[in-house]
JSON list of C-alpha atoms in Angstrom, two decimals:
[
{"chain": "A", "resi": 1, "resn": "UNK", "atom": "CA", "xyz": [-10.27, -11.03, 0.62]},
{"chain": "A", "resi": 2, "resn": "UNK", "atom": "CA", "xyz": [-7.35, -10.05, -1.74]},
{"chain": "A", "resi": 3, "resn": "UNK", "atom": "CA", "xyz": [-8.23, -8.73, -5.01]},
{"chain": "A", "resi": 4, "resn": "UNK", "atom": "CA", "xyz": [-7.03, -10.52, -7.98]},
{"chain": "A", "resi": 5, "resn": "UNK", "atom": "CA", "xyz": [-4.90, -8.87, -10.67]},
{"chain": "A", "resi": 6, "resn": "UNK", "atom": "CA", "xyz": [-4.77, -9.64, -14.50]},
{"chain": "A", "resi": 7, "resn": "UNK", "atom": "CA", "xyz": [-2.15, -9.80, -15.94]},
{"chain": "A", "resi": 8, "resn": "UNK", "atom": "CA", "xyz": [0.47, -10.57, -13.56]},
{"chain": "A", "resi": 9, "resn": "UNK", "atom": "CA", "xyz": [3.25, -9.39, -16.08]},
{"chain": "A", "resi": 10, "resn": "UNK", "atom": "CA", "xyz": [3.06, -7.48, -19.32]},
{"chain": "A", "resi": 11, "resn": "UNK", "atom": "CA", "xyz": [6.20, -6.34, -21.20]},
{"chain": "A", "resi": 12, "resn": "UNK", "atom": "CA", "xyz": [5.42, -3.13, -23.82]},
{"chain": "A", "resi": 13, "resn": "UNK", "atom": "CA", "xyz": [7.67, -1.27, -26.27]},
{"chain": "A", "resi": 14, "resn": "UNK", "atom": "CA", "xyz": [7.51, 2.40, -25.46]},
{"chain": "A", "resi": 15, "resn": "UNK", "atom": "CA", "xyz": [4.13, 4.13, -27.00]},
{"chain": "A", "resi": 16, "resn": "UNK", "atom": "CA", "xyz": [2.07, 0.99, -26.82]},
{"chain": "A", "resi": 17, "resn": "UNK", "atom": "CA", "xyz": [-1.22, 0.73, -24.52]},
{"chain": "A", "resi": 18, "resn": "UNK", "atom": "CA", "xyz": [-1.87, -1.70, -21.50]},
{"chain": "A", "resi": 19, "resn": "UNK", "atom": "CA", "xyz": [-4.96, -2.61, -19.75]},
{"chain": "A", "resi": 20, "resn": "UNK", "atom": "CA", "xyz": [-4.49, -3.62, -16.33]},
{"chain": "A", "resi": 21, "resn": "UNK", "atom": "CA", "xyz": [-7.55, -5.39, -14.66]},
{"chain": "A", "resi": 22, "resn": "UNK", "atom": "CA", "xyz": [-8.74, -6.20, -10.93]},
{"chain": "A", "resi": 23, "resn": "UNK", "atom": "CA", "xyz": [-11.54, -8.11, -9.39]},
{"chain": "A", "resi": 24, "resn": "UNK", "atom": "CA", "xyz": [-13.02, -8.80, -6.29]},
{"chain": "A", "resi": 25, "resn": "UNK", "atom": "CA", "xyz": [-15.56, -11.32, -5.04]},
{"chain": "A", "resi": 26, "resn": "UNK", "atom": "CA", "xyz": [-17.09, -8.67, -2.13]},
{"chain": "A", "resi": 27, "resn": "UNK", "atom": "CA", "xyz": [-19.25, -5.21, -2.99]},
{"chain": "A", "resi": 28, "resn": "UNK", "atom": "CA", "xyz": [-16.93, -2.49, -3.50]},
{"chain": "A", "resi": 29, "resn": "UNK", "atom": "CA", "xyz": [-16.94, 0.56, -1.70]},
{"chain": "A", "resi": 30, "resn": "UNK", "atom": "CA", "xyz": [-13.90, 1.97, -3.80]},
{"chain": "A", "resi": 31, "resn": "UNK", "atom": "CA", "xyz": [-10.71, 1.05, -5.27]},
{"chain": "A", "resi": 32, "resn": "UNK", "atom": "CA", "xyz": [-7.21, 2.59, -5.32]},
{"chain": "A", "resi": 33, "resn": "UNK", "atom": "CA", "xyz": [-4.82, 2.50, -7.43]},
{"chain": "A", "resi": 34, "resn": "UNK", "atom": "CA", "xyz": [-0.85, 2.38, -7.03]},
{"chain": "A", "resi": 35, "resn": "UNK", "atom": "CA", "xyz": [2.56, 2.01, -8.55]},
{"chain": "A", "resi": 36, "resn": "UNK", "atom": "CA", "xyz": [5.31, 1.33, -7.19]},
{"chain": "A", "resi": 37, "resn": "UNK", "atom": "CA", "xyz": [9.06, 0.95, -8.59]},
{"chain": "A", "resi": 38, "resn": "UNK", "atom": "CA", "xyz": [11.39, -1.22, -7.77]},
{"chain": "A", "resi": 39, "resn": "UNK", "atom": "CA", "xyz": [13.30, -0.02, -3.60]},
{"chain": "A", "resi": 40, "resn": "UNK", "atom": "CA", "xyz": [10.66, 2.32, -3.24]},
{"chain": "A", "resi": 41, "resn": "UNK", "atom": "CA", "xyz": [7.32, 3.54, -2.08]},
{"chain": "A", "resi": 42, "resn": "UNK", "atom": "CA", "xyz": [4.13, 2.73, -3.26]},
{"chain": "A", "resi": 43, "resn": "UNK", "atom": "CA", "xyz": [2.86, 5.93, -5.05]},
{"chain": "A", "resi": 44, "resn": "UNK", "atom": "CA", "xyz": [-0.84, 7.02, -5.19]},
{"chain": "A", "resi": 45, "resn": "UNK", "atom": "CA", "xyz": [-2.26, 6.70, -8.79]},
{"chain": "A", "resi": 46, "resn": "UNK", "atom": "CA", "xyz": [-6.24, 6.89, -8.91]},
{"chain": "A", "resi": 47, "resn": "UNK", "atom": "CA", "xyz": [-8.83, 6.39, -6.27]},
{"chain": "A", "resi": 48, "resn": "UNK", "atom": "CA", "xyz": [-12.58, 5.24, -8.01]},
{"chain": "A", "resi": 49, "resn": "UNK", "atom": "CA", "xyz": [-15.54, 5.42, -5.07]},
{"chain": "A", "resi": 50, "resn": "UNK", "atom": "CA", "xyz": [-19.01, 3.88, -5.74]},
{"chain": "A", "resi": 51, "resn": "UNK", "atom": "CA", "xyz": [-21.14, 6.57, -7.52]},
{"chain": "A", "resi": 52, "resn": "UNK", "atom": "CA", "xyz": [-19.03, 7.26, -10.03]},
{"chain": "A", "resi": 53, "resn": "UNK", "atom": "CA", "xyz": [-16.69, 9.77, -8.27]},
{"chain": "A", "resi": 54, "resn": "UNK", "atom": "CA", "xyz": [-12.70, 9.42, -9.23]},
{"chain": "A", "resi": 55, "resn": "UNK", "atom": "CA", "xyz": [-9.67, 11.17, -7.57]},
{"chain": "A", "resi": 56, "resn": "UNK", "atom": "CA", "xyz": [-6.43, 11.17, -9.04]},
{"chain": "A", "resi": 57, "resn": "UNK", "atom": "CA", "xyz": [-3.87, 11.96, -12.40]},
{"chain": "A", "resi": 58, "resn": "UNK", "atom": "CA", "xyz": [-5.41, 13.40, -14.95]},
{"chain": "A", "resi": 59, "resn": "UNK", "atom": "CA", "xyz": [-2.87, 11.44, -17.24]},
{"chain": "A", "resi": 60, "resn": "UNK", "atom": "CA", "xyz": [-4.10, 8.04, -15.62]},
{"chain": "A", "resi": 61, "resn": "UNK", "atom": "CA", "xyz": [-7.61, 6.51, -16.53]},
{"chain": "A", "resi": 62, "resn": "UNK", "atom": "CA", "xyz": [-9.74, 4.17, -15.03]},
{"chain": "A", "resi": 63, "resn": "UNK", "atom": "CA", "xyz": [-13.03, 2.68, -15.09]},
{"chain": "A", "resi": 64, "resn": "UNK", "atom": "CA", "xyz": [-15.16, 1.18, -12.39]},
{"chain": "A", "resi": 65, "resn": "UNK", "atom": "CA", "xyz": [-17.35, -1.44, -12.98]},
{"chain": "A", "resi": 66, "resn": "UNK", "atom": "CA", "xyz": [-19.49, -1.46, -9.71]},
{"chain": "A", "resi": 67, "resn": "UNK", "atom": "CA", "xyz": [-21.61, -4.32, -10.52]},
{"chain": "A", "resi": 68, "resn": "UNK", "atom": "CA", "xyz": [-19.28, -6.89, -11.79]},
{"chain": "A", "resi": 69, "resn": "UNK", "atom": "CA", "xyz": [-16.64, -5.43, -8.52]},
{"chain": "A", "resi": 70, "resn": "UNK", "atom": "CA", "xyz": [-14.37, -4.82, -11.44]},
{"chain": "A", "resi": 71, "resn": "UNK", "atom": "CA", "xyz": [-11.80, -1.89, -11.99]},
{"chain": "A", "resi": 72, "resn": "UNK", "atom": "CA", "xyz": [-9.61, -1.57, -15.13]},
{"chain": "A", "resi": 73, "resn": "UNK", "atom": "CA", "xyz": [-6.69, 0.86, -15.22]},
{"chain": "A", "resi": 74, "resn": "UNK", "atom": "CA", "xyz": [-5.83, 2.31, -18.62]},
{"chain": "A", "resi": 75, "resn": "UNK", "atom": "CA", "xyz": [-2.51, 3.11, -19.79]},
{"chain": "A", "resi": 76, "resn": "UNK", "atom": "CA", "xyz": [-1.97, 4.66, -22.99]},
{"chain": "A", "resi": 77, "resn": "UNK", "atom": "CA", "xyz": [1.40, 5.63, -25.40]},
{"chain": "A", "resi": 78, "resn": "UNK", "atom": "CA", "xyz": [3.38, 4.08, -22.41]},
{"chain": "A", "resi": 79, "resn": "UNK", "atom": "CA", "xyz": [6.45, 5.75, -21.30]},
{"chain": "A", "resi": 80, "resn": "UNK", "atom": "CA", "xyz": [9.53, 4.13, -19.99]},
{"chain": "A", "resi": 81, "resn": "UNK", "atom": "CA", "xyz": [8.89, 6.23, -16.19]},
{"chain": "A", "resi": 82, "resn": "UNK", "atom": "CA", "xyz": [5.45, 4.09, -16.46]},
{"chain": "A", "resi": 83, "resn": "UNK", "atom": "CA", "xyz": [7.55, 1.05, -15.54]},
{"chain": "A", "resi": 84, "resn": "UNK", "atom": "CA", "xyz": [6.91, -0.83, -12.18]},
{"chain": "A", "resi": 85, "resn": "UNK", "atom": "CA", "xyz": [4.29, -2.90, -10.27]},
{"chain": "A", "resi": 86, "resn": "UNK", "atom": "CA", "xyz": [0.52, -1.40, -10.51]},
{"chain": "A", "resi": 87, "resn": "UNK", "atom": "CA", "xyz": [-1.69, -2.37, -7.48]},
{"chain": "A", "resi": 88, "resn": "UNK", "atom": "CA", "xyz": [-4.83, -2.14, -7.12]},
{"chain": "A", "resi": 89, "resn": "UNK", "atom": "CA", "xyz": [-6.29, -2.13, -3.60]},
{"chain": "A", "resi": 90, "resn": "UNK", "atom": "CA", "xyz": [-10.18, -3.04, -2.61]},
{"chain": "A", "resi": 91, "resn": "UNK", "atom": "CA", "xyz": [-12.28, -0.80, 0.35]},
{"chain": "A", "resi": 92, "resn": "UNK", "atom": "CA", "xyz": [-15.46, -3.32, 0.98]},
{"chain": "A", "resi": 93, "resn": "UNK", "atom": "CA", "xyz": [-18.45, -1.83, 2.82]},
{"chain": "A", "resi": 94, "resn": "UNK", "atom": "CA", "xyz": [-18.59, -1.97, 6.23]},
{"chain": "A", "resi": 95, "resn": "UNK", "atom": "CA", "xyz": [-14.79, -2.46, 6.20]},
{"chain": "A", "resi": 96, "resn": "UNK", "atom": "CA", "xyz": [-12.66, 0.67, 5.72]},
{"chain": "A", "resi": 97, "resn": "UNK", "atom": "CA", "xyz": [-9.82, -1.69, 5.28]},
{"chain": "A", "resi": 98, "resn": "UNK", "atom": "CA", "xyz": [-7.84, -1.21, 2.07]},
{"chain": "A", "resi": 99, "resn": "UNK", "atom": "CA", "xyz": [-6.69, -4.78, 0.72]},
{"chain": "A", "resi": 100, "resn": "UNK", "atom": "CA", "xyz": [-4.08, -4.61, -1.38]},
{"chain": "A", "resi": 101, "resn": "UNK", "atom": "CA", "xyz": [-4.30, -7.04, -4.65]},
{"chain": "A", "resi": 102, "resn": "UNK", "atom": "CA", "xyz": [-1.94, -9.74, -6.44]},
{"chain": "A", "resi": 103, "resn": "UNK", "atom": "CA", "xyz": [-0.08, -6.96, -8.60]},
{"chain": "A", "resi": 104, "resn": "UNK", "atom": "CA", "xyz": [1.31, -6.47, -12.25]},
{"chain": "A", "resi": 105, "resn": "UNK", "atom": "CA", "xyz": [4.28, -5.85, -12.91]},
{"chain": "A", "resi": 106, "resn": "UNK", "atom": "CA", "xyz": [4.68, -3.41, -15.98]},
{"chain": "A", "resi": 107, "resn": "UNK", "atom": "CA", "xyz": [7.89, -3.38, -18.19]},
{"chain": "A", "resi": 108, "resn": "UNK", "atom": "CA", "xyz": [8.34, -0.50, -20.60]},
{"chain": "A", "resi": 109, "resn": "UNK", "atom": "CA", "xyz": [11.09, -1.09, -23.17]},
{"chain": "A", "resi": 110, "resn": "UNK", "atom": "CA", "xyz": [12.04, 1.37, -25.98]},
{"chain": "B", "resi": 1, "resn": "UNK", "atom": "CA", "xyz": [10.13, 18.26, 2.74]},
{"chain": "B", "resi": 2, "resn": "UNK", "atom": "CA", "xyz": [9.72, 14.74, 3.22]},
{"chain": "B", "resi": 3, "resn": "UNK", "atom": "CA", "xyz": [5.76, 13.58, 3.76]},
{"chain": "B", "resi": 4, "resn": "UNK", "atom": "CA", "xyz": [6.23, 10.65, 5.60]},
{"chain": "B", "resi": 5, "resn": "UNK", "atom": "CA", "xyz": [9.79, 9.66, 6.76]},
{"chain": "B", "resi": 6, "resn": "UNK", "atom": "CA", "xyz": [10.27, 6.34, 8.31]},
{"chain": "B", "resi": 7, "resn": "UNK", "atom": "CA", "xyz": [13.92, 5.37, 10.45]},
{"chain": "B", "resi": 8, "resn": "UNK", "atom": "CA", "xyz": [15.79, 3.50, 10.07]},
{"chain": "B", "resi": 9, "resn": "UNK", "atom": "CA", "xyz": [15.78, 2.78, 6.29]},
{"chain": "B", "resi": 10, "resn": "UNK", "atom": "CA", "xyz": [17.68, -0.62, 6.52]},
{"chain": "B", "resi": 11, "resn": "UNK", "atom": "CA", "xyz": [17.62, -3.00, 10.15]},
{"chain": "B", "resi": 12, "resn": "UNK", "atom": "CA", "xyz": [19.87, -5.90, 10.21]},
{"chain": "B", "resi": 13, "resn": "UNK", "atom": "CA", "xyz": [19.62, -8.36, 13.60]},
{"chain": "B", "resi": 14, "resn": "UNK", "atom": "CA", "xyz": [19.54, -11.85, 15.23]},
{"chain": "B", "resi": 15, "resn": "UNK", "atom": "CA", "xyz": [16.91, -13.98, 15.42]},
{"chain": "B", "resi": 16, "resn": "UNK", "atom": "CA", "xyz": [15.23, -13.55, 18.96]},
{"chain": "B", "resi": 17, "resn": "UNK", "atom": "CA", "xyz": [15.97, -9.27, 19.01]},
{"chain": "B", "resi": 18, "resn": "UNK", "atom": "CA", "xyz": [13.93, -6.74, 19.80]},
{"chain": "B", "resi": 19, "resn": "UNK", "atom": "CA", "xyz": [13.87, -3.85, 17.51]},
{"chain": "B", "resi": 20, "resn": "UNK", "atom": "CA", "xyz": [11.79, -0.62, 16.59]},
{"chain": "B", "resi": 21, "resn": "UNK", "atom": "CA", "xyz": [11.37, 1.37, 13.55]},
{"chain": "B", "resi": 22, "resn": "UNK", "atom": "CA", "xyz": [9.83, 4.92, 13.93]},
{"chain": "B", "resi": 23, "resn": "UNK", "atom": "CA", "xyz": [7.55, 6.74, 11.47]},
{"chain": "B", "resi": 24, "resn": "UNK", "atom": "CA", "xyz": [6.43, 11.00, 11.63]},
{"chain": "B", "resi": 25, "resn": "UNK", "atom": "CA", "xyz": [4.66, 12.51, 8.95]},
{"chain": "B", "resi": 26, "resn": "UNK", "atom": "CA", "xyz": [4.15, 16.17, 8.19]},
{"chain": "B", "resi": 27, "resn": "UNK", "atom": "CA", "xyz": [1.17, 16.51, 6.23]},
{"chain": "B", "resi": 28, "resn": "UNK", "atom": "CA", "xyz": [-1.20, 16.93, 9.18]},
{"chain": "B", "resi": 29, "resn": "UNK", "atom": "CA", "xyz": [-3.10, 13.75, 8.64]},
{"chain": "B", "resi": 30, "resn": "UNK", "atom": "CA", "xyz": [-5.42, 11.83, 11.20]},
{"chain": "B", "resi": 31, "resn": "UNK", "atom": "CA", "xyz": [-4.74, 8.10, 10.40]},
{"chain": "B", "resi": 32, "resn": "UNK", "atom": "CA", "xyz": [-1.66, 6.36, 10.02]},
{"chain": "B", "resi": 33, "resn": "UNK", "atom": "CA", "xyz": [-1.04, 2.69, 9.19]},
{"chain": "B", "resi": 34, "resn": "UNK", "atom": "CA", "xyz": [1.27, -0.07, 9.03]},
{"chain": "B", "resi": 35, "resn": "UNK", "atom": "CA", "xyz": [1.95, -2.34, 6.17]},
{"chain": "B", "resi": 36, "resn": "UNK", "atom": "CA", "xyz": [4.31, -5.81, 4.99]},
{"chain": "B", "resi": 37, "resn": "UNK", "atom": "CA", "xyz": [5.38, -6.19, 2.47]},
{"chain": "B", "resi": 38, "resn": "UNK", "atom": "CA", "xyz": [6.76, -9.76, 1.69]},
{"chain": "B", "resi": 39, "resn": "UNK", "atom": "CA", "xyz": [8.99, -11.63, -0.55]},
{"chain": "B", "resi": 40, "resn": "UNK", "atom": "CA", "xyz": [6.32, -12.23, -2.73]},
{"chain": "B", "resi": 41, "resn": "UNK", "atom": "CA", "xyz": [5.72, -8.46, -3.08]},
{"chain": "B", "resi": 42, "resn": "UNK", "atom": "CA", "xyz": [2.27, -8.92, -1.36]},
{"chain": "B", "resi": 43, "resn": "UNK", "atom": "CA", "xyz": [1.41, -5.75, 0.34]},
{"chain": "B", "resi": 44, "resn": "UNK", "atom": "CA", "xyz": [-0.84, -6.27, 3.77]},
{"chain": "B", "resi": 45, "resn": "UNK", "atom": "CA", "xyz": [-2.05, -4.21, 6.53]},
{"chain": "B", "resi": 46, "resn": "UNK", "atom": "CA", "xyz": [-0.90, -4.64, 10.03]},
{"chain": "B", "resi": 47, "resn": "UNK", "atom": "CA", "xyz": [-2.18, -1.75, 11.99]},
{"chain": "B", "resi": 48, "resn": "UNK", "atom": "CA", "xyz": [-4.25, 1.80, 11.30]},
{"chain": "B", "resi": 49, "resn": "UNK", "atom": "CA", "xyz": [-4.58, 4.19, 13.91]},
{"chain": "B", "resi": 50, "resn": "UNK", "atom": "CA", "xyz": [-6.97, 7.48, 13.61]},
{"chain": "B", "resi": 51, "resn": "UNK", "atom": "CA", "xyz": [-6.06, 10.54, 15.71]},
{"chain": "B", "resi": 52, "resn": "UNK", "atom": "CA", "xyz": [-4.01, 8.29, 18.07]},
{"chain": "B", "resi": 53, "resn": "UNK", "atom": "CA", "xyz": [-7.11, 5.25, 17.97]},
{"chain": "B", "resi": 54, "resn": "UNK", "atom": "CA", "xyz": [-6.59, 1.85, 17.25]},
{"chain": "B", "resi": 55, "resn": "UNK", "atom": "CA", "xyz": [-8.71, 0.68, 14.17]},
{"chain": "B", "resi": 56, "resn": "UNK", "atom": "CA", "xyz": [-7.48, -1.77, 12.83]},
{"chain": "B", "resi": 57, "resn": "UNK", "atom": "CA", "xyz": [-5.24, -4.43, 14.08]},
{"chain": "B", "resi": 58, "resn": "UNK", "atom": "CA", "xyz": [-4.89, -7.04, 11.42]},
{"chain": "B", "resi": 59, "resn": "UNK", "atom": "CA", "xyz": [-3.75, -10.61, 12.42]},
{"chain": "B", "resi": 60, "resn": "UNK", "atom": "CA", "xyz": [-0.43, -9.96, 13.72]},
{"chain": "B", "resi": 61, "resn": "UNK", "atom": "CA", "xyz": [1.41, -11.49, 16.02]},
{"chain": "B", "resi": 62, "resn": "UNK", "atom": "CA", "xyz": [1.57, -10.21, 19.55]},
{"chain": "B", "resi": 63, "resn": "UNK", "atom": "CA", "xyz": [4.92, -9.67, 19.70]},
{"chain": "B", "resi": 64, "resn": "UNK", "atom": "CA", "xyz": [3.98, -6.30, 17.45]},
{"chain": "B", "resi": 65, "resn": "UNK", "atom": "CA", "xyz": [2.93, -3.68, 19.10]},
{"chain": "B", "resi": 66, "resn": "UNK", "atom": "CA", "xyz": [2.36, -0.23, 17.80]},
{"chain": "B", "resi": 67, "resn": "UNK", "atom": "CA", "xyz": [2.64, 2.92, 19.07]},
{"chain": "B", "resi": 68, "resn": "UNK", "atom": "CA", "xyz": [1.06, 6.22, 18.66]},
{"chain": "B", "resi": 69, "resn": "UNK", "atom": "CA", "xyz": [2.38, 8.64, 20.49]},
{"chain": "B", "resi": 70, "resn": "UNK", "atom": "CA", "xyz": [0.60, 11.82, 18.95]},
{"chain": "B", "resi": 71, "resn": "UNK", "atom": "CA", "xyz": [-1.35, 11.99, 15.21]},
{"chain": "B", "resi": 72, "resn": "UNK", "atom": "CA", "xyz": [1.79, 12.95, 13.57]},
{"chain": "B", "resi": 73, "resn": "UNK", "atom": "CA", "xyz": [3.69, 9.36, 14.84]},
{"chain": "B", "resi": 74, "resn": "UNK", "atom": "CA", "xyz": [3.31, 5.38, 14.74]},
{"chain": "B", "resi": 75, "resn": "UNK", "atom": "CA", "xyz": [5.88, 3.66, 15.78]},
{"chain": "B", "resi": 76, "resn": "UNK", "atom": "CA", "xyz": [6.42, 0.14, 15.65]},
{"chain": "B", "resi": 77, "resn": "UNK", "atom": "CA", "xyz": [8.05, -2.37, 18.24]},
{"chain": "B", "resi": 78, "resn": "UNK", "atom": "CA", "xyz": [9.00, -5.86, 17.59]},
{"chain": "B", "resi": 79, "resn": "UNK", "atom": "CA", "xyz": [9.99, -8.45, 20.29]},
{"chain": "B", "resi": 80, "resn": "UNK", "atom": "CA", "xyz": [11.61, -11.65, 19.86]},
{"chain": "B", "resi": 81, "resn": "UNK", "atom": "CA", "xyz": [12.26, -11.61, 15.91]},
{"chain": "B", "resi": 82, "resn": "UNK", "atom": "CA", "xyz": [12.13, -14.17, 14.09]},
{"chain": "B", "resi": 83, "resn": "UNK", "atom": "CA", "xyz": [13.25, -15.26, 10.30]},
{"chain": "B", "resi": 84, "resn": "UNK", "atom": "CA", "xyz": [9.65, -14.88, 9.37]},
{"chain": "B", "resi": 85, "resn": "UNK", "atom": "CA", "xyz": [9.36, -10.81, 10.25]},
{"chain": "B", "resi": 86, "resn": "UNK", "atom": "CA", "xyz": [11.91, -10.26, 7.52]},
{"chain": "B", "resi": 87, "resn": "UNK", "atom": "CA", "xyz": [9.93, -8.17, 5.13]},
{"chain": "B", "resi": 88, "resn": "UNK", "atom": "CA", "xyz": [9.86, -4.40, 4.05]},
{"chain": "B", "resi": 89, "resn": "UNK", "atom": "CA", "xyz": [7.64, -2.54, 6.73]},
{"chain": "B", "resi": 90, "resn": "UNK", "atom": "CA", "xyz": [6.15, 0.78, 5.09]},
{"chain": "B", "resi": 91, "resn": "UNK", "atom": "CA", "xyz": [4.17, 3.33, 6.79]},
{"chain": "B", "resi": 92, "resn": "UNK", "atom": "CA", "xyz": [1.51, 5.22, 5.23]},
{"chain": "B", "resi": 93, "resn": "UNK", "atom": "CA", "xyz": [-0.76, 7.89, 5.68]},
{"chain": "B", "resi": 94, "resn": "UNK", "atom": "CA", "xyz": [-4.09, 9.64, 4.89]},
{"chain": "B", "resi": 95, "resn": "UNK", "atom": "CA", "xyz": [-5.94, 12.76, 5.83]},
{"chain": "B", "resi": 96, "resn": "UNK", "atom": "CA", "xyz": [-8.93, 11.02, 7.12]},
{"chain": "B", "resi": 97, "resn": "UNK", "atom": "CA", "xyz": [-10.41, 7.55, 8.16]},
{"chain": "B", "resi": 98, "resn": "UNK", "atom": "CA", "xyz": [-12.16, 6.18, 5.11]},
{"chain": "B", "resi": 99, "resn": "UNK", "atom": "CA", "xyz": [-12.20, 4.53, 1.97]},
{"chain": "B", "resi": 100, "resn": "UNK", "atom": "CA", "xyz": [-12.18, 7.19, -0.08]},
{"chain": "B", "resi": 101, "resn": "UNK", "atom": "CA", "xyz": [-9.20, 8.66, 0.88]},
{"chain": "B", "resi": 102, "resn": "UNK", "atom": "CA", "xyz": [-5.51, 8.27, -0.62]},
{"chain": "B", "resi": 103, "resn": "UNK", "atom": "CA", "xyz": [-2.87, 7.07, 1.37]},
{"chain": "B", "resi": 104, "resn": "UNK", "atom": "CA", "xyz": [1.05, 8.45, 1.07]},
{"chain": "B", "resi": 105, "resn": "UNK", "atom": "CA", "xyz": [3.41, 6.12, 2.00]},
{"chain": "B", "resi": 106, "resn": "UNK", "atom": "CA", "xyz": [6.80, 6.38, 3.46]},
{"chain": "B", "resi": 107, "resn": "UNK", "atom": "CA", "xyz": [10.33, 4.78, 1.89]},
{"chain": "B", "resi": 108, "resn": "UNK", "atom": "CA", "xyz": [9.94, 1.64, 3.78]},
{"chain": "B", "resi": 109, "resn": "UNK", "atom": "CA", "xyz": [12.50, -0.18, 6.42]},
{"chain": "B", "resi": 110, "resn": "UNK", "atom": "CA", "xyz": [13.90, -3.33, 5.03]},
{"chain": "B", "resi": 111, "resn": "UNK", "atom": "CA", "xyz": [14.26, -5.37, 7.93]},
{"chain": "B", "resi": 112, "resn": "UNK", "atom": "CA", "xyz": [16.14, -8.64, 7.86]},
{"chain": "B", "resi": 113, "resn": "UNK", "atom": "CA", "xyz": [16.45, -11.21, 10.64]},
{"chain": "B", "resi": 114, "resn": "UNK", "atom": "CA", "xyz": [19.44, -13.55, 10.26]}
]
């Protein structure tokens, strides 16, 4: 089942902060985050795995809330390069399947 | 060096076509996948192989089939296209079945069916 994003859109001046949420209604066995800008590729961000182990930036932050099957992606003094769509992407258990959620779109103006 | 490199970047054809699109990646990594991406932006998963396996073969159409030749390819045939199939196709990659592992996509073919 597709994870759901909040916000869908959020428009920042350069050097603000942004939250970007994502749930899912299934237990979580991790959840990845991308970005990707407009023509090309999604790009790796973060990966967070049950347990409390992360992979990724060490600019980007996350959190992992494994009861609630919550992730939040942190994004602080925003830069205009952070611009783009963020997705997060849900790996249940028992289903090595990564499901891709709604996405936000992220504009960064100066 | 390009990680994943996908041909051809843009495919333009008639309704009822077959085409294919080819992905190779260099990074030495057991499982490949496919992905659409729609209009809409939503990203979904077609296919994964692992070391030339099937894993995962998402509700697709028969008229895709996949191919994967050797660990370092997936390929990606499409008979009888139709106005639907127009999307943005990326391949990805990752070093390992699992989900714990991050996956590096290619540039995507934009394929439109007219």
């Amino acid at each position: 089942q597709q994870p759901v994003q909040s916000p869908q859109a959020v428009i920042l001046r350069e050097g603000e902060d942004a939250v970007i949420n994502c749930s899912s209604s299934k237990a979580l066995y991790s959840v990845h985050w991308y970005r990707q800008k407009h023509g090309e590729a999604p790009v790796f961000l973060m990966i967070l795995l049950k347990g409390g182990e992360q992979k990724g930036h060490d600019k980007i932050s996350a959190s992992f809330n494994e009861k609630k099957q919550q992730s939040s992606l942190y994004l602080t003094a925003s830069q205009l390069s952070y611009s783009g769509t963020y997705f997060c992407g849900n790996v249940n258990f028992g289903n090595e399947k990564l499901t891709f959620g709604t996405g936000t779109r992220l504009t960064i103006i100066p | 060096d390009t990680a994943v490199s996908q041909t051809p970047k843009y495919l333009v054809t008639q309704m009822g076509n077959d085409k294919s699109i080819k992905c190779e990646q260099n990074l030495g990594h057991d499982t490949m996948y496919w992905y659409k991406q729609d209009s809409k932006k939503f990203l979904k998963i077609m296919f994964s192989y692992n070391n030339k396996e099937l894993i995962i073969n998402e509700t697709v159409p028969n008229r895709f089939s996949p191919k994967s030749p050797d660990k370092a390819h997936l390929n990606l045939h499409i008979n009888s296209l139709e106005l639907g199939d127009s999307a943005v196709y990326f391949c990805a990659s990752s070093p390992t079945w699992g989900g714990g592992n991050e996956q590096f996509f290619g540039p995507g073919t934009r394929l439109t069916v007219l």
